[in-house]
XYZ file of C-alpha atoms in Angstrom:
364
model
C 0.000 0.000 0.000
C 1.198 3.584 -0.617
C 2.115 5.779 2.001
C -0.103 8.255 1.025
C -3.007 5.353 1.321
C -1.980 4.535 5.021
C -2.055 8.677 5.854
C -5.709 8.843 4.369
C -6.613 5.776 6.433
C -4.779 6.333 9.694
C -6.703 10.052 9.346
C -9.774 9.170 8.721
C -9.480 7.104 11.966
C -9.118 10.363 14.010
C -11.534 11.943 12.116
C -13.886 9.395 13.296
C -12.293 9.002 16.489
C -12.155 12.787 17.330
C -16.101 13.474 16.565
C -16.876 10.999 19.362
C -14.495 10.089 22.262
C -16.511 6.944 23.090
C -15.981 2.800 23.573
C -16.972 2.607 19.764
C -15.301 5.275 18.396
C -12.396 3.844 19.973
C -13.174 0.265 18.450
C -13.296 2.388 14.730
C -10.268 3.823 15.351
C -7.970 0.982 16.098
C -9.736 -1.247 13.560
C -8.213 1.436 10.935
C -4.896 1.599 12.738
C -4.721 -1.917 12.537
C -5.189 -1.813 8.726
C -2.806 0.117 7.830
C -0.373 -1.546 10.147
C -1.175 -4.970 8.131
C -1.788 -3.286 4.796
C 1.821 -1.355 4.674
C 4.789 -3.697 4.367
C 7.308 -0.826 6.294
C 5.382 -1.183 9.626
C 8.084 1.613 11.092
C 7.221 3.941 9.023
C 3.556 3.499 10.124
C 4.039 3.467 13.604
C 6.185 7.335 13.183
C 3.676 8.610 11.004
C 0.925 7.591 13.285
C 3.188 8.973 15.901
C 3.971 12.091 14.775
C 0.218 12.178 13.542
C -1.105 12.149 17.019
C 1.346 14.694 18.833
C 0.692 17.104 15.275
C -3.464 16.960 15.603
C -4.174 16.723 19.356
C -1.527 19.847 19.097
C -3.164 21.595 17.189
C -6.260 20.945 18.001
C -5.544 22.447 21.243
C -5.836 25.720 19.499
C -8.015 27.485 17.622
C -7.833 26.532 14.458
C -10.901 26.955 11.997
C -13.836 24.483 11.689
C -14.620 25.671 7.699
C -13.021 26.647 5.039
C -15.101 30.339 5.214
C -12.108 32.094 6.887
C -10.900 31.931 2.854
C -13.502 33.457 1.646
C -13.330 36.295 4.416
C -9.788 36.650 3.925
C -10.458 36.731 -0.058
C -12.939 39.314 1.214
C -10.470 41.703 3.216
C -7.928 41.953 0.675
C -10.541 42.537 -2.189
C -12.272 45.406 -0.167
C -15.418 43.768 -1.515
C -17.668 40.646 -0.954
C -17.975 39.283 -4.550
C -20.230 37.245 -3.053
C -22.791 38.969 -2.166
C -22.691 41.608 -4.573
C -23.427 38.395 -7.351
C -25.513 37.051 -5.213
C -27.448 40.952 -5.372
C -27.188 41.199 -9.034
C -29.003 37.707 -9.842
C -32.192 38.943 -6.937
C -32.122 42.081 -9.323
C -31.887 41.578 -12.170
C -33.788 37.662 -12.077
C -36.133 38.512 -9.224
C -36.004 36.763 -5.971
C -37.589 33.153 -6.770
C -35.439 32.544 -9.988
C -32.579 34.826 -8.381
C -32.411 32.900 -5.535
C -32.130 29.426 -7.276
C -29.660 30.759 -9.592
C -28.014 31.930 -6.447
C -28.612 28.270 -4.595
C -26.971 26.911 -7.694
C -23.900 28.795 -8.150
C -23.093 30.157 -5.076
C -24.872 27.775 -2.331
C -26.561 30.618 -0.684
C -29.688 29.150 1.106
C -33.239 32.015 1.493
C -36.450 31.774 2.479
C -37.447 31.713 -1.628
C -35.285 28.662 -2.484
C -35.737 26.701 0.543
C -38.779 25.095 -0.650
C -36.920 23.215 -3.563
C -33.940 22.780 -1.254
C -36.164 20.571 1.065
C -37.723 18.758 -1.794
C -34.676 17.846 -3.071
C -33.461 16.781 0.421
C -36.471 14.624 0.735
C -35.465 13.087 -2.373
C -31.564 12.589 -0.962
C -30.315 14.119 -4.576
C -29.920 17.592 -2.956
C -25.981 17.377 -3.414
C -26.989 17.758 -6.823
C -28.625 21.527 -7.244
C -25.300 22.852 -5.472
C -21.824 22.701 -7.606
C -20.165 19.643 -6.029
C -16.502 18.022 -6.857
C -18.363 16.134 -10.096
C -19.730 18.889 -11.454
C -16.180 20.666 -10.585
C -14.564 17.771 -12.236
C -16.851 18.195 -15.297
C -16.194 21.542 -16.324
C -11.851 21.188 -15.745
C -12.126 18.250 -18.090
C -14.245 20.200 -20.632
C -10.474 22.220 -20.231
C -8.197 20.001 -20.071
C -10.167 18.701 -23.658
C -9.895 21.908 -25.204
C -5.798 22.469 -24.114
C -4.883 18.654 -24.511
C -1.758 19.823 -26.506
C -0.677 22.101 -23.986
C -1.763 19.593 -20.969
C 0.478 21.982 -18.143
C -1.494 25.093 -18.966
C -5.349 23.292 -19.108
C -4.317 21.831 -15.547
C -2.981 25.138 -14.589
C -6.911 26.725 -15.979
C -8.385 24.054 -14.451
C -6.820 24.816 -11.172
C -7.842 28.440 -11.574
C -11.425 27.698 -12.547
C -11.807 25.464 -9.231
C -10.106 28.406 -7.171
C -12.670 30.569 -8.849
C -15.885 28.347 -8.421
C -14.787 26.996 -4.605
C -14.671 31.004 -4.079
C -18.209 31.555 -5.317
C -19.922 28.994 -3.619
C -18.180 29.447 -0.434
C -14.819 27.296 -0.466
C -17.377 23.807 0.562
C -15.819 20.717 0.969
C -16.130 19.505 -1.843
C -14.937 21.819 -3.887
C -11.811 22.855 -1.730
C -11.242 19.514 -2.507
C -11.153 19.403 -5.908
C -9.253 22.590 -5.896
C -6.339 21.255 -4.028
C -6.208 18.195 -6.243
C -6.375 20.119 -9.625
C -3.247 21.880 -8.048
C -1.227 18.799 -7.468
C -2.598 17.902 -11.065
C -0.355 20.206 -12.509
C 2.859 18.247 -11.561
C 1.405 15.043 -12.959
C -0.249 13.298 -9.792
C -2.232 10.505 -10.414
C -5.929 10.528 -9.447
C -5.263 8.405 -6.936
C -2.120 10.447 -5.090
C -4.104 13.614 -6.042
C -7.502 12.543 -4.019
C -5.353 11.532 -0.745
C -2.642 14.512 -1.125
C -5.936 16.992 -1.128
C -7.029 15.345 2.010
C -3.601 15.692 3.479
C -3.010 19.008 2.990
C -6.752 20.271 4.216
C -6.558 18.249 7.002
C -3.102 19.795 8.103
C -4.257 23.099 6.954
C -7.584 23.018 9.008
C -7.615 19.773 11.147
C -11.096 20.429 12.829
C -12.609 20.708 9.471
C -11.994 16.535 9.468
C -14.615 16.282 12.018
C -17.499 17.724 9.648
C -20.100 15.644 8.463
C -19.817 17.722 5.089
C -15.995 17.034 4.399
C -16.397 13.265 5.654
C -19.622 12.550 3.217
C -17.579 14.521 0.540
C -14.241 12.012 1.344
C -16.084 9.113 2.173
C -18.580 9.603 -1.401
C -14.858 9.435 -3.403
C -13.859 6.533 -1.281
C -16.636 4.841 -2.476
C -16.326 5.903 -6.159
C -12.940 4.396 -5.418
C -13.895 0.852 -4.140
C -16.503 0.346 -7.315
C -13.433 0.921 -9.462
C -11.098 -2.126 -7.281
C -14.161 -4.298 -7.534
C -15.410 -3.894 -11.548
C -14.374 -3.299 -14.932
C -17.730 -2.003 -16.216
C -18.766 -0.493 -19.507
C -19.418 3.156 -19.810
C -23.153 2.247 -19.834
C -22.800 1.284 -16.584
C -20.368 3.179 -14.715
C -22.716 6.167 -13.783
C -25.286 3.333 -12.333
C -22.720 1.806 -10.078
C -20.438 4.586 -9.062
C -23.737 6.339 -7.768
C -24.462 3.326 -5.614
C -21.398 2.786 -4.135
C -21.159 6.623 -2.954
C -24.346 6.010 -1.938
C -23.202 2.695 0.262
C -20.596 5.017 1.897
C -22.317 8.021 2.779
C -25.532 6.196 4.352
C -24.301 6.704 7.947
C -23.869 10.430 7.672
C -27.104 10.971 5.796
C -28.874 8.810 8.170
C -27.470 10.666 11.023
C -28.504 14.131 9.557
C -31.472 13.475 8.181
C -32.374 10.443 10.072
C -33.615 8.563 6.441
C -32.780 8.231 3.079
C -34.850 8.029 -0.162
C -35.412 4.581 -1.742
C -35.253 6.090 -5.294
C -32.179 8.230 -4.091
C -29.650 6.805 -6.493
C -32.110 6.024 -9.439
C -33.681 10.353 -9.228
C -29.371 11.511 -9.025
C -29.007 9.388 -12.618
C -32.252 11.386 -13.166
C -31.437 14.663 -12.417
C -27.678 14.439 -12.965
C -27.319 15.274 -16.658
C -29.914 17.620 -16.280
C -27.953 19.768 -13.707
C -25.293 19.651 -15.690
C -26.836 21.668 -18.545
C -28.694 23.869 -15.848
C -25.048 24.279 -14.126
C -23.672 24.895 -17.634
C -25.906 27.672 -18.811
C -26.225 29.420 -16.173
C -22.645 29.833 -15.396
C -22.765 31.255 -19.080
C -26.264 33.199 -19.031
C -27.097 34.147 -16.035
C -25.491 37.631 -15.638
C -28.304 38.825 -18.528
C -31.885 38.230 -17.637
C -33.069 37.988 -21.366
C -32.937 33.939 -21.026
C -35.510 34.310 -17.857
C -38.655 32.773 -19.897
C -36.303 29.375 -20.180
C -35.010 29.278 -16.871
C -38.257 30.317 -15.020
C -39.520 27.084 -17.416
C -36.892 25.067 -16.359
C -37.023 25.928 -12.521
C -40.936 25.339 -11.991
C -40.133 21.880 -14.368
C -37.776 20.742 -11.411
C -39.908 21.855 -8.870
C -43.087 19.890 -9.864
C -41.168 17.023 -10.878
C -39.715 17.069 -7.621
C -43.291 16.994 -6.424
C -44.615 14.700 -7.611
C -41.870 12.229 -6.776
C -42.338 13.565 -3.613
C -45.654 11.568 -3.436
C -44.235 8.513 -4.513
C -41.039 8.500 -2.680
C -40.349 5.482 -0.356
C -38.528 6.746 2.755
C -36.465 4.296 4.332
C -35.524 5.482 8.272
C -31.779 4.797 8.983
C -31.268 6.649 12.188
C -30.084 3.549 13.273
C -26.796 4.831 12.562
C -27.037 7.444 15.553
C -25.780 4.176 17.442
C -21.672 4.305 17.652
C -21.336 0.990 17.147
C -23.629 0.408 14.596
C -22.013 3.300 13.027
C -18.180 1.958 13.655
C -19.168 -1.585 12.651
C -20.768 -0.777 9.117
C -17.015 1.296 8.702
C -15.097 -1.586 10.060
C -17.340 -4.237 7.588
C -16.505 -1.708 4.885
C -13.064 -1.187 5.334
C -12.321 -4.758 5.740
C -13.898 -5.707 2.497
C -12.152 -2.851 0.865
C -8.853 -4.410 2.583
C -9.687 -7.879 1.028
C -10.250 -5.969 -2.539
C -6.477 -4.750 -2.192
C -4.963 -7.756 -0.658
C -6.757 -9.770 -3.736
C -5.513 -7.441 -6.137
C -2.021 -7.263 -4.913
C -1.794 -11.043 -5.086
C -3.201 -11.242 -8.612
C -0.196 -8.558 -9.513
C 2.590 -11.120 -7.731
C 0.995 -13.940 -9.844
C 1.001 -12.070 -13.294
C 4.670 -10.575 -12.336
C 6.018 -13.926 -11.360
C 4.252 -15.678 -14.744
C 6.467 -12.825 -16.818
C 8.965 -13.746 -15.277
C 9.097 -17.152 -15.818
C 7.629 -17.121 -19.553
């Protein structure tokens, strides 16, 4: 296992371990300890990083360090003069209204009023809401749309596409998510693989703010890639597919949190995101383009009441499943634990298939 690996999985212990001091939480956090002691063939170099881990965070943590990543934007803020923000945020109310203003505002910049909290909720009831706000996917869309259009000059698209995820992670208030896929589009541009990239991001925010690892928010936004990541060790699927089963296995991973903040899920949760997910997209798409003029409004005012009673009636159908189960600890740390160890069986089955094929060019 990679070094970087046994960082992201020693940290996500504490991140665990660190939201809730208990018998359980304990139980979580050695179960993960004990992984990447078994998983990482150097065990010295786990037992100093763990080491060094510990005295760094409960350092830190001793201080007061931030819990978001909004001191950015207020430091953006200070040196601007200005809050960009809300002056955007203004400009859409004016010149849009304040129904289609304030979802065009809910979309780009994930400000939440009392005009688009009605669709908010709908779509919460519906467990698709991380898909009206700009998340890491969406992100991830639009710097591959660059990286297409500069493929022969591949330094400067990453370098855009770093920009353009500095600039959207700015506008929609530096989430998780999309601090995220900042960090990684900046390690990009030296020619990280995905993999390095995802856990190097998570490294450096969780040194950077280390209480910011005990939000639900950046744990559902880590633990939704970990699952992307586990659907790719497991199957080779077509294209066709890969949407399908990628959306499920985020979903697998983030049940817990969900079920802990919203104490149930939606039955036709994964189904209504392959739904709705292209069709944010082009919302996402033309209103980053069209929304500063107001002479589109007839289309999006179609397009916004469209979602809304579509999200309706689903609403009537939707089967609610209750999961507040999860608010037990060790419920919670044993779903993890079952998790984690079949994602540790994945690697140590894939590693051995490697030897094999290795050791069969060898001897042929």
């Amino acid at each position: 296992m990679k070094i970087t690996n046994t960082i992201i999985l020693w940290m996500l212990a504490c991140c665990f371990y660190m939201n809730s001091e208990t018998v359980s939480s304990t139980f979580l956090f050695l179960f993960f300890f004990g992984s990447c002691l078994v998983n990482h063939v150097n065990k010295f170099k786990v037992l100093l990083i763990s080491g060094l881990g510990f005295i760094f965070l409960f350092y830190v943590l001793s201080f007061e360090t931030p819990s978001s990543f909004n001191f950015l934007n207020d430091y953006l803020n200070k040196i601007m003069g200005i809050n960009l923000r809300e002056i955007i945020n203004s400009y859409f109310i004016k010149i849009h209204g304040q129904t289609l203003g304030s979802f065009i505002s809910l979309v780009l910049l994930n400000i939440k009023n009392d005009y688009n909290y009605p669709i908010y909720y709908k779509l919460i009831d519906l467990s698709i809401v991380h898909l009206i706000v700009i998340s890491s996917y969406h992100i991830n869309i639009f710097c591959g749309l660059v990286n297409k259009i500069f493929h022969k000059f591949p330094t400067l698209g990453r370098i855009i596409s770093a920009l353009l995820s500095f600039t959207i992670s700015y506008l929609n208030g530096f989430s998780p998510s999309s601090i995220r896929v900042f960090c990684a589009n900046v390690f990009g541009i030296f020619k990280s693989t995905r993999n390095c990239k995802a856990n190097l991001s998570f490294i450096f925010l969780g040194l950077v703010a280390p209480k910011v690892l005990i939000s639900f928010g950046f744990l559902m936004s880590f633990l939704g890639s970990r699952g992307v990541k586990l659907f790719y060790k497991t199957h080779n699927s077509g294209k066709l597919y890969e949407a399908f089963f990628t959306s499920i296995f985020a979903t697998i991973y983030i049940i817990p949190s969900l079920g802990i903040i919203n104490n149930s899920i939606s039955l036709w949760g994964v189904f209504l995101s392959l739904l709705y997910s292209p069709i944010f997209i082009l919302v996402y798409i033309f209103l980053f383009i069209f929304s500063w003029v107001n002479w589109l409004d007839p289309v999006f005012i179609v397009a916004y009441n469209l979602i809304f009673e579509v999200s309706k009636v689903l609403e009537h159908i939707n089967v609610v499943i209750p999961i507040s189960i999860f608010k037990n600890e060790w419920i919670f740390s044993i779903y993890y634990s079952s998790l984690e160890l079949f994602n540790l069986y994945i690697f140590r089955k894939r590693s051995s298939m490697k030897w094999k094929l290795n050791k069969l060019e060898r001897v042929y």
